[in-house]
Each structure stands twice: as structure tokens, then as C-alpha cells.
Amino acid sequence: AKGAASKNAEDNLGSWGHEFVRSLAGEIGQEYNQRVIDGSNPDTDEPFQDLLKMVHIIVPFHLTHNAEAEAIDLLIEVQRLKYLLALDNIDENNFQRICLYLMKTASYMSDPDDLVEMYETAFEIYKKQKQHFDALLVALRMNRQEAIPSLLSDCDDLLVKKQMCLLLGRHRVNYTVEDDADEDELNELIGNEKLSEQFLKVAQDLDVMDAKTPEDIYKSHLAETGGFSRRRDAGGAQVDSARANLASTFVNAFVNAGFGQDKLMTPDSEWLYKNKDHGMMSAAASLGSILLWNVEEGLTQIDKFLYSSEDYVKAGAALAVGILSSGVRNDADPAFALLGEHVEGDVHIMKCAACTGLGIAYAGTGREDVMELLTPIVEQTEGGPTGMMEVALAGLALGMVFVGQCNEEIGGTIIERLMEATEEELDHSHARYLCLGLSLLFLGQMEKADAMLEALKTIEHKISKYAQITLETCAYAGTGNVLR
């Protein structure tokens, strides 16, 4: 490296050939690290003038010779990634390879500042190349929602705009387009209002509209052993087992999810009464899954169960309303209206179902009004073990609504509730949901969870360890941070 610099051969480094430039880049990285170890300040350019001079020749050389990855590696080594933005060598032919490499490499960055720098560099390159959809993807990865309005207004292609809105809808981003000629149509896409319609259209095109039964999944006629065939004694009458019926309810709910019809629950209510207590609740709630996203029609079918004389059926219906409205924005806001009254009611099972339903319906939206409704439940201290179940489920719902948003107010409320809880309350199995609710607030946010981790260490109960592990797992989930 010293030889190349001293011979004043900077301008024709490329003529020495690829191998030479490649090994020179490696030596520059080593020399840079050595100088940093020896006390040079990496934030200033002075101590590295000779090295950076060569970097400014090698990087454009690599970019013009299809070696984008090596150019980026060198810039990462010398901590000068932003230099990419000043180059004219990035054009429509190579920007995709550059950004793809930046995004993939970002997964292996353990330093949060380096990670942000990589994302920002990719974001700026995409913006410069007018790739608004890809830029939006990066903005969502950085959790930078303030970039959404400018990206949408900069984009002139209506089809790309629609695609961006579908992406926002898929990410459950609670954003409203304003001052746009097509704002109604775009907001419809972000709010997933046509999701059910589109899903059913694809199902029709693929010819998979026929409702399936649990038996289609079990295929118990093929098995000579196993729990389901044992009940089919040759010629004997079939005995309904509550547990088997509960299993069938779940299988039926998932296999027909979103199709709007099935063979157990939608034809009549007979199946509902083949179950007991929580089985009834699950059966009623399974309607939410079967009618998923179809808020208008779904509410009509679920409504009658909300007025049932059985509390478990009412609770199931409340949960169904939450599942049905999951990720779908509706002007009437039915989930909030229907479930809000039950959250403040006196019936324990209804409160639990309403809290969970709100969490599912508004997951990721970060809505303040939902927070105002659920926070008092988390703060309540009376009610013993059943009260703790309500507290835990309300905490989990808040975690889902504000997932990955590091909301300190909710985090503080949950931590405080854990600190004030009695031994008996923390021994309750549902107390873990409270820890999970706290953890979801910091999903994928890495070091932002450190303050909460420290606070959890002060709780003098074995649940403290559980809460710390859960929080750390959620905070680093999907980040590729191998050092953790």
C-alpha cells in the first residue's frame, strides 16, 4: 500500500490489474484498523489522507468493473460508506446490485450505528434512482414512518403508488394519505378494505372455494390406529368427545380461514352446542377466522352470538370480532365500539376476550385510543388470580398494538405492575403474557430495550429471569446479531 502511494501511481492503479487492486484494498483495511488501534480518530479524515486517496480511486474502479461487493466491503472497512452517495458511477445498471448487497450485509452488522448507516445509504440510492417502492421497504426496516409522505408524493406512477400502499397495508402501518387526487383509493388499499374480496377472487381462480372438513385433514380412514379412528368402532355409534370436538373447531377455523364458509359453524349453530365452556368460546371465535377480513358480512353473522345467554359464547363472539377485523381499517371502527364496552364491564371472561380481541384487531396500528382503554386494566390491582389474567391479557394486547414501537409509557406501566404484583400473582401462569406484552414493544429494536432489561433485574421473583430472556429474544429477533 505504501509503495502504491509513494510512487504517485494513483491515477493508473487500475492498469496494475484486478488482483493487485484487490490485495491493495485488503492492505488498506488492515492499515486503517492499525491506525485506529494506535489512537487515530476514525471520525476525521486527516490521519488517513493517504489511504482515503487510494480508496477514492479503487471504489470507482470496482464499481465500473462489476465488483460492487468489493467496493462496499472496502468502504465498510474504512468506515466511509456515505462516500457511495457522492459517486457518479452508480446508475440504473448497478444500483440494484449495490443496494441488495448493502441490505444483505446489514443483517451481519453488530454495531447499531453501522446498521443505520447501511440502511440510510441504500435508502438514499433508491430515492436517487426513483425506486420509491424499494426505498419504502428500507424505510419500514428502519422503522422510519416519517419518510412515508415524501416517498408517496415523489412517486408519479399510480400503479407503483398502489403497490406501496399494499405494502403499507401488509405491514399494518396506520397511515392515511392526504392531499392526493386518488387518496380514497390509496387509503382503501392501506386499510386492507378489499383484502377479503381479493383473497376470494384468487381462491376462485385457483378453484379452491369448496369448504373443507376436519376429516379431509385427518384422513382417519387411512389410519388403522390413532385417536380419531378408535372412536369409529365398526358399526358402533360415534361418541362425541369434547376434546376431539375442540380440536376439530381449530382445524376447521384454520383450514377455512378467510373463505367465508365452512361445514361446521356457518350453516347453523348446532356445532356450537356440542362443546362445553371454553370449547363453546373457541367455536364462536372460530367464526372470526372463517370470515376473516370480511368485516361487513362477518359482523352480521357474529352479531347474534354477542347477545347469547351463555357468557362463553358471548366471549367467543367478542374474540371473533377482533379476529375478523385484524388489520382491516373500517370507518365505523366496529371492533373498538363493540369490544370497548366489554373491556369496562364486570364479566371476567368477557373482559379477557375483549382485551385479546382488541389486541388482534389493532395489532401494529399504535392507536392511542386503544391504549387509553387498555392501560387502566393493566394498572388494576384487585381481583386476585382472575384479575391477574385480565391484567396479563391487556398487557399482551398493548404489546401487539404497539409492537416494535418502544412505547415507554406502556413499558413503564407494565414494569411498574410487575414490580407491585404479589408473589401469588406472579406465580399465576398468565403472568408470562405480561412479560411477552412488554417484550413485543421492543420487537427487533435491539439496544433500545436495554433500559427495560435493567429495570426487570430489580424484580425479586423467578419471573424476572423469564421476562429478561423473553425481552432480549424479542429485541434481537430477526436482526442477525450473532454476538447475542
PDB file of C-alpha atoms in Angstrom, residues 146-367:
ATOM      1  CA  GLU A 146     -41.928   9.981   8.746  1.00  0.00           C
ATOM      2  CA  ALA A 147     -40.373   9.138   5.340  1.00  0.00           C
ATOM      3  CA  ILE A 148     -43.679   7.723   4.003  1.00  0.00           C
ATOM      4  CA  PRO A 149     -45.393  11.018   2.953  1.00  0.00           C
ATOM      5  CA  SER A 150     -42.460  12.298   0.890  1.00  0.00           C
ATOM      6  CA  LEU A 151     -41.966   8.941  -0.842  1.00  0.00           C
ATOM      7  CA  LEU A 152     -45.628   8.754  -1.827  1.00  0.00           C
ATOM      8  CA  SER A 153     -45.729  12.366  -3.042  1.00  0.00           C
ATOM      9  CA  ASP A 154     -42.476  11.952  -5.056  1.00  0.00           C
ATOM     10  CA  CYS A 155     -43.874   8.937  -6.902  1.00  0.00           C
ATOM     11  CA  ASP A 156     -45.679   9.820 -10.156  1.00  0.00           C
ATOM     12  CA  ASP A 157     -46.661   6.313 -11.242  1.00  0.00           C
ATOM     13  CA  LEU A 158     -50.119   5.463  -9.849  1.00  0.00           C
ATOM     14  CA  LEU A 159     -49.531   1.700 -10.117  1.00  0.00           C
ATOM     15  CA  VAL A 160     -46.318   1.931  -8.093  1.00  0.00           C
ATOM     16  CA  LYS A 161     -48.164   4.101  -5.567  1.00  0.00           C
ATOM     17  CA  LYS A 162     -50.827   1.424  -5.216  1.00  0.00           C
ATOM     18  CA  GLN A 163     -48.141  -1.192  -4.734  1.00  0.00           C
ATOM     19  CA  MET A 164     -46.602   0.969  -1.999  1.00  0.00           C
ATOM     20  CA  CYS A 165     -49.980   1.257  -0.286  1.00  0.00           C
ATOM     21  CA  LEU A 166     -50.445  -2.524  -0.438  1.00  0.00           C
ATOM     22  CA  LEU A 167     -47.041  -2.871   1.231  1.00  0.00           C
ATOM     23  CA  LEU A 168     -48.097  -0.453   3.974  1.00  0.00           C
ATOM     24  CA  GLY A 169     -51.293  -2.446   4.428  1.00  0.00           C
ATOM     25  CA  ARG A 170     -49.338  -5.685   4.649  1.00  0.00           C
ATOM     26  CA  HIS A 171     -47.124  -4.113   7.327  1.00  0.00           C
ATOM     27  CA  ARG A 172     -50.222  -2.912   9.194  1.00  0.00           C
ATOM     28  CA  VAL A 173     -48.934   0.671   9.103  1.00  0.00           C
ATOM     29  CA  ASN A 174     -51.597   3.030  10.393  1.00  0.00           C
ATOM     30  CA  TYR A 175     -51.055   5.770   7.799  1.00  0.00           C
ATOM     31  CA  THR A 176     -53.587   7.958   5.971  1.00  0.00           C
ATOM     32  CA  VAL A 177     -52.851   9.504   2.561  1.00  0.00           C
ATOM     33  CA  GLU A 178     -53.865  13.164   2.330  1.00  0.00           C
ATOM     34  CA  ASP A 179     -53.831  15.821  -0.431  1.00  0.00           C
ATOM     35  CA  ASP A 180     -53.748  13.298  -3.262  1.00  0.00           C
ATOM     36  CA  ALA A 181     -56.124  13.011  -6.219  1.00  0.00           C
ATOM     37  CA  ASP A 182     -56.517   9.266  -5.570  1.00  0.00           C
ATOM     38  CA  GLU A 183     -56.442   9.393  -1.779  1.00  0.00           C
ATOM     39  CA  ASP A 184     -59.688   7.412  -1.297  1.00  0.00           C
ATOM     40  CA  GLU A 185     -58.465   4.511  -3.380  1.00  0.00           C
ATOM     41  CA  LEU A 186     -54.999   4.570  -1.796  1.00  0.00           C
ATOM     42  CA  ASN A 187     -56.376   4.679   1.753  1.00  0.00           C
ATOM     43  CA  GLU A 188     -58.619   1.746   0.905  1.00  0.00           C
ATOM     44  CA  LEU A 189     -55.516  -0.267  -0.024  1.00  0.00           C
ATOM     45  CA  ILE A 190     -53.600   0.742   3.136  1.00  0.00           C
ATOM     46  CA  GLY A 191     -56.658  -0.130   5.227  1.00  0.00           C
ATOM     47  CA  ASN A 192     -56.937  -3.606   3.618  1.00  0.00           C
ATOM     48  CA  GLU A 193     -60.616  -2.894   2.926  1.00  0.00           C
ATOM     49  CA  LYS A 194     -60.672  -5.012  -0.241  1.00  0.00           C
ATOM     50  CA  LEU A 195     -58.474  -7.777   1.183  1.00  0.00           C
ATOM     51  CA  SER A 196     -61.306 -10.283   1.605  1.00  0.00           C
ATOM     52  CA  GLU A 197     -62.595  -9.595  -1.910  1.00  0.00           C
ATOM     53  CA  GLN A 198     -59.132 -10.075  -3.444  1.00  0.00           C
ATOM     54  CA  PHE A 199     -58.438 -13.209  -1.388  1.00  0.00           C
ATOM     55  CA  LEU A 200     -61.718 -14.824  -2.518  1.00  0.00           C
ATOM     56  CA  LYS A 201     -61.012 -13.877  -6.134  1.00  0.00           C
ATOM     57  CA  VAL A 202     -57.652 -15.664  -6.013  1.00  0.00           C
ATOM     58  CA  ALA A 203     -59.373 -18.653  -4.362  1.00  0.00           C
ATOM     59  CA  GLN A 204     -61.903 -18.749  -7.208  1.00  0.00           C
ATOM     60  CA  ASP A 205     -59.200 -18.536  -9.851  1.00  0.00           C
ATOM     61  CA  LEU A 206     -57.382 -21.441  -8.203  1.00  0.00           C
ATOM     62  CA  ASP A 207     -60.663 -23.328  -7.827  1.00  0.00           C
ATOM     63  CA  VAL A 208     -60.260 -23.956  -4.092  1.00  0.00           C
ATOM     64  CA  MET A 209     -63.525 -22.399  -2.904  1.00  0.00           C
ATOM     65  CA  ASP A 210     -65.092 -25.620  -1.595  1.00  0.00           C
ATOM     66  CA  ALA A 211     -65.245 -25.729   2.197  1.00  0.00           C
ATOM     67  CA  LYS A 212     -63.078 -28.432   3.762  1.00  0.00           C
ATOM     68  CA  THR A 213     -63.955 -30.507   6.813  1.00  0.00           C
ATOM     69  CA  PRO A 214     -61.573 -31.571   9.597  1.00  0.00           C
ATOM     70  CA  GLU A 215     -61.922 -35.148   8.284  1.00  0.00           C
ATOM     71  CA  ASP A 216     -60.353 -34.026   4.971  1.00  0.00           C
ATOM     72  CA  ILE A 217     -57.283 -33.139   7.015  1.00  0.00           C
ATOM     73  CA  TYR A 218     -57.239 -36.091   9.437  1.00  0.00           C
ATOM     74  CA  LYS A 219     -57.841 -38.693   6.682  1.00  0.00           C
ATOM     75  CA  SER A 220     -58.593 -41.077   9.546  1.00  0.00           C
ATOM     76  CA  HIS A 221     -59.947 -43.722   7.126  1.00  0.00           C
ATOM     77  CA  LEU A 222     -56.340 -44.296   6.078  1.00  0.00           C
ATOM     78  CA  ALA A 223     -55.141 -44.850   9.652  1.00  0.00           C
ATOM     79  CA  GLU A 224     -55.858 -48.108  11.434  1.00  0.00           C
ATOM     80  CA  THR A 225     -54.653 -46.645  14.737  1.00  0.00           C
ATOM     81  CA  GLY A 226     -54.787 -43.195  16.283  1.00  0.00           C
ATOM     82  CA  GLY A 227     -57.234 -41.265  18.404  1.00  0.00           C
ATOM     83  CA  PHE A 228     -59.758 -40.426  15.737  1.00  0.00           C
ATOM     84  CA  SER A 229     -60.233 -43.866  14.249  1.00  0.00           C
ATOM     85  CA  ARG A 230     -60.631 -45.518  17.656  1.00  0.00           C
ATOM     86  CA  ARG A 231     -63.939 -43.740  18.026  1.00  0.00           C
ATOM     87  CA  ARG A 232     -65.210 -45.304  14.807  1.00  0.00           C
ATOM     88  CA  ASP A 233     -65.961 -48.764  16.102  1.00  0.00           C
ATOM     89  CA  ALA A 234     -67.231 -50.918  13.301  1.00  0.00           C
ATOM     90  CA  GLY A 235     -70.935 -50.242  13.161  1.00  0.00           C
ATOM     91  CA  GLY A 236     -70.953 -48.675  16.646  1.00  0.00           C
ATOM     92  CA  ALA A 237     -72.416 -45.225  17.271  1.00  0.00           C
ATOM     93  CA  GLN A 238     -69.903 -42.387  17.247  1.00  0.00           C
ATOM     94  CA  VAL A 239     -69.308 -40.812  20.638  1.00  0.00           C
ATOM     95  CA  ASP A 240     -68.643 -37.077  20.653  1.00  0.00           C
ATOM     96  CA  SER A 241     -65.650 -36.244  22.799  1.00  0.00           C
ATOM     97  CA  ALA A 242     -65.319 -32.625  23.960  1.00  0.00           C
ATOM     98  CA  ARG A 243     -61.579 -32.608  23.344  1.00  0.00           C
ATOM     99  CA  ALA A 244     -61.896 -34.076  19.841  1.00  0.00           C
ATOM    100  CA  ASN A 245     -64.582 -31.502  19.044  1.00  0.00           C
ATOM    101  CA  LEU A 246     -62.322 -28.721  20.301  1.00  0.00           C
ATOM    102  CA  ALA A 247     -59.549 -29.992  18.007  1.00  0.00           C
ATOM    103  CA  SER A 248     -61.983 -30.084  15.084  1.00  0.00           C
ATOM    104  CA  THR A 249     -63.029 -26.489  15.825  1.00  0.00           C
ATOM    105  CA  PHE A 250     -59.435 -25.273  15.497  1.00  0.00           C
ATOM    106  CA  VAL A 251     -58.651 -27.373  12.420  1.00  0.00           C
ATOM    107  CA  ASN A 252     -61.853 -26.147  10.792  1.00  0.00           C
ATOM    108  CA  ALA A 253     -61.078 -22.498  11.654  1.00  0.00           C
ATOM    109  CA  PHE A 254     -57.590 -22.605  10.140  1.00  0.00           C
ATOM    110  CA  VAL A 255     -58.296 -24.713   7.060  1.00  0.00           C
ATOM    111  CA  ASN A 256     -61.228 -22.478   6.053  1.00  0.00           C
ATOM    112  CA  ALA A 257     -59.664 -19.179   7.239  1.00  0.00           C
ATOM    113  CA  GLY A 258     -60.773 -16.279   5.060  1.00  0.00           C
ATOM    114  CA  PHE A 259     -63.000 -18.371   2.759  1.00  0.00           C
ATOM    115  CA  GLY A 260     -66.204 -17.166   4.442  1.00  0.00           C
ATOM    116  CA  GLN A 261     -67.805 -20.623   4.567  1.00  0.00           C
ATOM    117  CA  ASP A 262     -67.298 -23.991   6.234  1.00  0.00           C
ATOM    118  CA  LYS A 263     -69.339 -27.078   7.102  1.00  0.00           C
ATOM    119  CA  LEU A 264     -69.427 -26.771  10.897  1.00  0.00           C
ATOM    120  CA  MET A 265     -70.104 -23.205  12.012  1.00  0.00           C
ATOM    121  CA  THR A 266     -71.626 -21.169   9.165  1.00  0.00           C
ATOM    122  CA  PRO A 267     -74.570 -23.465   8.224  1.00  0.00           C
ATOM    123  CA  ASP A 268     -76.182 -23.421  11.721  1.00  0.00           C
ATOM    124  CA  SER A 269     -75.333 -23.197  15.434  1.00  0.00           C
ATOM    125  CA  GLU A 270     -75.596 -26.929  16.121  1.00  0.00           C
ATOM    126  CA  TRP A 271     -71.826 -27.429  16.352  1.00  0.00           C
ATOM    127  CA  LEU A 272     -71.532 -24.678  18.961  1.00  0.00           C
ATOM    128  CA  TYR A 273     -73.557 -26.656  21.480  1.00  0.00           C
ATOM    129  CA  LYS A 274     -71.529 -29.837  21.032  1.00  0.00           C
ATOM    130  CA  ASN A 275     -68.848 -28.122  23.115  1.00  0.00           C
ATOM    131  CA  LYS A 276     -68.510 -27.036  26.716  1.00  0.00           C
ATOM    132  CA  ASP A 277     -67.328 -23.735  28.246  1.00  0.00           C
ATOM    133  CA  HIS A 278     -64.021 -22.865  26.576  1.00  0.00           C
ATOM    134  CA  GLY A 279     -64.939 -25.196  23.715  1.00  0.00           C
ATOM    135  CA  MET A 280     -68.017 -23.044  23.065  1.00  0.00           C
ATOM    136  CA  MET A 281     -65.868 -19.933  23.261  1.00  0.00           C
ATOM    137  CA  SER A 282     -63.416 -21.368  20.713  1.00  0.00           C
ATOM    138  CA  ALA A 283     -66.226 -22.446  18.404  1.00  0.00           C
ATOM    139  CA  ALA A 284     -67.797 -18.972  18.431  1.00  0.00           C
ATOM    140  CA  ALA A 285     -64.379 -17.332  17.983  1.00  0.00           C
ATOM    141  CA  SER A 286     -63.610 -19.628  15.023  1.00  0.00           C
ATOM    142  CA  LEU A 287     -66.224 -17.668  13.042  1.00  0.00           C
ATOM    143  CA  GLY A 288     -63.818 -14.724  13.111  1.00  0.00           C
ATOM    144  CA  SER A 289     -61.185 -16.841  11.378  1.00  0.00           C
ATOM    145  CA  ILE A 290     -63.599 -18.320   8.805  1.00  0.00           C
ATOM    146  CA  LEU A 291     -64.965 -14.860   7.897  1.00  0.00           C
ATOM    147  CA  LEU A 292     -61.524 -13.223   8.205  1.00  0.00           C
ATOM    148  CA  TRP A 293     -61.226  -9.646   6.816  1.00  0.00           C
ATOM    149  CA  ASN A 294     -64.846  -9.576   5.604  1.00  0.00           C
ATOM    150  CA  VAL A 295     -65.970  -7.069   8.240  1.00  0.00           C
ATOM    151  CA  GLU A 296     -69.354  -6.117   6.745  1.00  0.00           C
ATOM    152  CA  GLU A 297     -70.780  -9.621   6.273  1.00  0.00           C
ATOM    153  CA  GLY A 298     -68.859 -11.152   9.149  1.00  0.00           C
ATOM    154  CA  LEU A 299     -70.353  -8.842  11.759  1.00  0.00           C
ATOM    155  CA  THR A 300     -73.855  -9.740  10.585  1.00  0.00           C
ATOM    156  CA  GLN A 301     -73.168 -13.426  11.232  1.00  0.00           C
ATOM    157  CA  ILE A 302     -71.345 -12.917  14.538  1.00  0.00           C
ATOM    158  CA  ASP A 303     -73.726 -10.322  15.949  1.00  0.00           C
ATOM    159  CA  LYS A 304     -76.376 -12.806  17.109  1.00  0.00           C
ATOM    160  CA  PHE A 305     -73.855 -14.587  19.346  1.00  0.00           C
ATOM    161  CA  LEU A 306     -72.997 -11.330  21.134  1.00  0.00           C
ATOM    162  CA  TYR A 307     -76.483 -11.440  22.675  1.00  0.00           C
ATOM    163  CA  SER A 308     -76.342 -15.102  23.734  1.00  0.00           C
ATOM    164  CA  SER A 309     -77.346 -16.059  27.282  1.00  0.00           C
ATOM    165  CA  GLU A 310     -74.091 -18.062  27.625  1.00  0.00           C
ATOM    166  CA  ASP A 311     -71.131 -15.891  28.711  1.00  0.00           C
ATOM    167  CA  TYR A 312     -68.662 -18.228  26.972  1.00  0.00           C
ATOM    168  CA  VAL A 313     -70.495 -17.860  23.653  1.00  0.00           C
ATOM    169  CA  LYS A 314     -70.590 -14.062  24.069  1.00  0.00           C
ATOM    170  CA  ALA A 315     -66.869 -14.043  24.882  1.00  0.00           C
ATOM    171  CA  GLY A 316     -66.144 -16.166  21.804  1.00  0.00           C
ATOM    172  CA  ALA A 317     -68.149 -13.760  19.662  1.00  0.00           C
ATOM    173  CA  ALA A 318     -66.184 -10.809  21.091  1.00  0.00           C
ATOM    174  CA  LEU A 319     -62.943 -12.586  20.199  1.00  0.00           C
ATOM    175  CA  ALA A 320     -64.352 -13.344  16.733  1.00  0.00           C
ATOM    176  CA  VAL A 321     -64.989  -9.608  16.153  1.00  0.00           C
ATOM    177  CA  GLY A 322     -61.307  -8.937  16.933  1.00  0.00           C
ATOM    178  CA  ILE A 323     -60.022 -11.713  14.651  1.00  0.00           C
ATOM    179  CA  LEU A 324     -62.408 -10.694  11.865  1.00  0.00           C
ATOM    180  CA  SER A 325     -61.186  -7.071  11.911  1.00  0.00           C
ATOM    181  CA  SER A 326     -57.494  -7.973  12.069  1.00  0.00           C
ATOM    182  CA  GLY A 327     -55.548  -5.402  10.046  1.00  0.00           C
ATOM    183  CA  VAL A 328     -58.670  -4.048   8.312  1.00  0.00           C
ATOM    184  CA  ARG A 329     -59.462  -0.369   8.681  1.00  0.00           C
ATOM    185  CA  ASN A 330     -63.149   0.494   8.716  1.00  0.00           C
ATOM    186  CA  ASP A 331     -64.691   3.970   9.009  1.00  0.00           C
ATOM    187  CA  ALA A 332     -67.238   2.722  11.550  1.00  0.00           C
ATOM    188  CA  ASP A 333     -64.481   1.107  13.660  1.00  0.00           C
ATOM    189  CA  PRO A 334     -66.795  -1.736  14.795  1.00  0.00           C
ATOM    190  CA  ALA A 335     -64.201  -3.666  16.816  1.00  0.00           C
ATOM    191  CA  PHE A 336     -63.445  -0.667  19.026  1.00  0.00           C
ATOM    192  CA  ALA A 337     -67.132   0.143  19.506  1.00  0.00           C
ATOM    193  CA  LEU A 338     -68.237  -3.437  20.265  1.00  0.00           C
ATOM    194  CA  LEU A 339     -65.288  -4.531  22.396  1.00  0.00           C
ATOM    195  CA  GLY A 340     -64.729  -1.256  24.249  1.00  0.00           C
ATOM    196  CA  GLU A 341     -67.879  -1.619  26.349  1.00  0.00           C
ATOM    197  CA  HIS A 342     -66.931  -5.161  27.421  1.00  0.00           C
ATOM    198  CA  VAL A 343     -63.411  -4.121  28.487  1.00  0.00           C
ATOM    199  CA  GLU A 344     -65.002  -1.834  31.049  1.00  0.00           C
ATOM    200  CA  GLY A 345     -67.689  -4.396  32.017  1.00  0.00           C
ATOM    201  CA  ASP A 346     -67.793  -6.713  35.040  1.00  0.00           C
ATOM    202  CA  VAL A 347     -67.834 -10.177  33.446  1.00  0.00           C
ATOM    203  CA  HIS A 348     -64.348 -11.724  33.752  1.00  0.00           C
ATOM    204  CA  ILE A 349     -64.417 -13.944  30.657  1.00  0.00           C
ATOM    205  CA  MET A 350     -65.815 -11.077  28.542  1.00  0.00           C
ATOM    206  CA  LYS A 351     -63.026  -8.731  29.692  1.00  0.00           C
ATOM    207  CA  CYS A 352     -60.383 -11.314  28.780  1.00  0.00           C
ATOM    208  CA  ALA A 353     -61.903 -11.908  25.329  1.00  0.00           C
ATOM    209  CA  ALA A 354     -62.407  -8.186  24.639  1.00  0.00           C
ATOM    210  CA  CYS A 355     -58.792  -7.316  25.577  1.00  0.00           C
ATOM    211  CA  THR A 356     -57.409 -10.106  23.380  1.00  0.00           C
ATOM    212  CA  GLY A 357     -59.784  -9.162  20.549  1.00  0.00           C
ATOM    213  CA  LEU A 358     -58.628  -5.541  20.612  1.00  0.00           C
ATOM    214  CA  GLY A 359     -55.001  -6.695  20.530  1.00  0.00           C
ATOM    215  CA  ILE A 360     -55.620  -8.833  17.436  1.00  0.00           C
ATOM    216  CA  ALA A 361     -57.822  -6.271  15.667  1.00  0.00           C
ATOM    217  CA  TYR A 362     -55.417  -3.337  16.071  1.00  0.00           C
ATOM    218  CA  ALA A 363     -52.068  -5.157  16.065  1.00  0.00           C
ATOM    219  CA  GLY A 364     -49.290  -2.849  14.863  1.00  0.00           C
ATOM    220  CA  THR A 365     -51.513   0.228  14.494  1.00  0.00           C
ATOM    221  CA  GLY A 366     -50.191   2.048  17.589  1.00  0.00           C
ATOM    222  CA  ARG A 367     -53.585   3.625  18.269  1.00  0.00           C
TER     223      ARG A 367
END
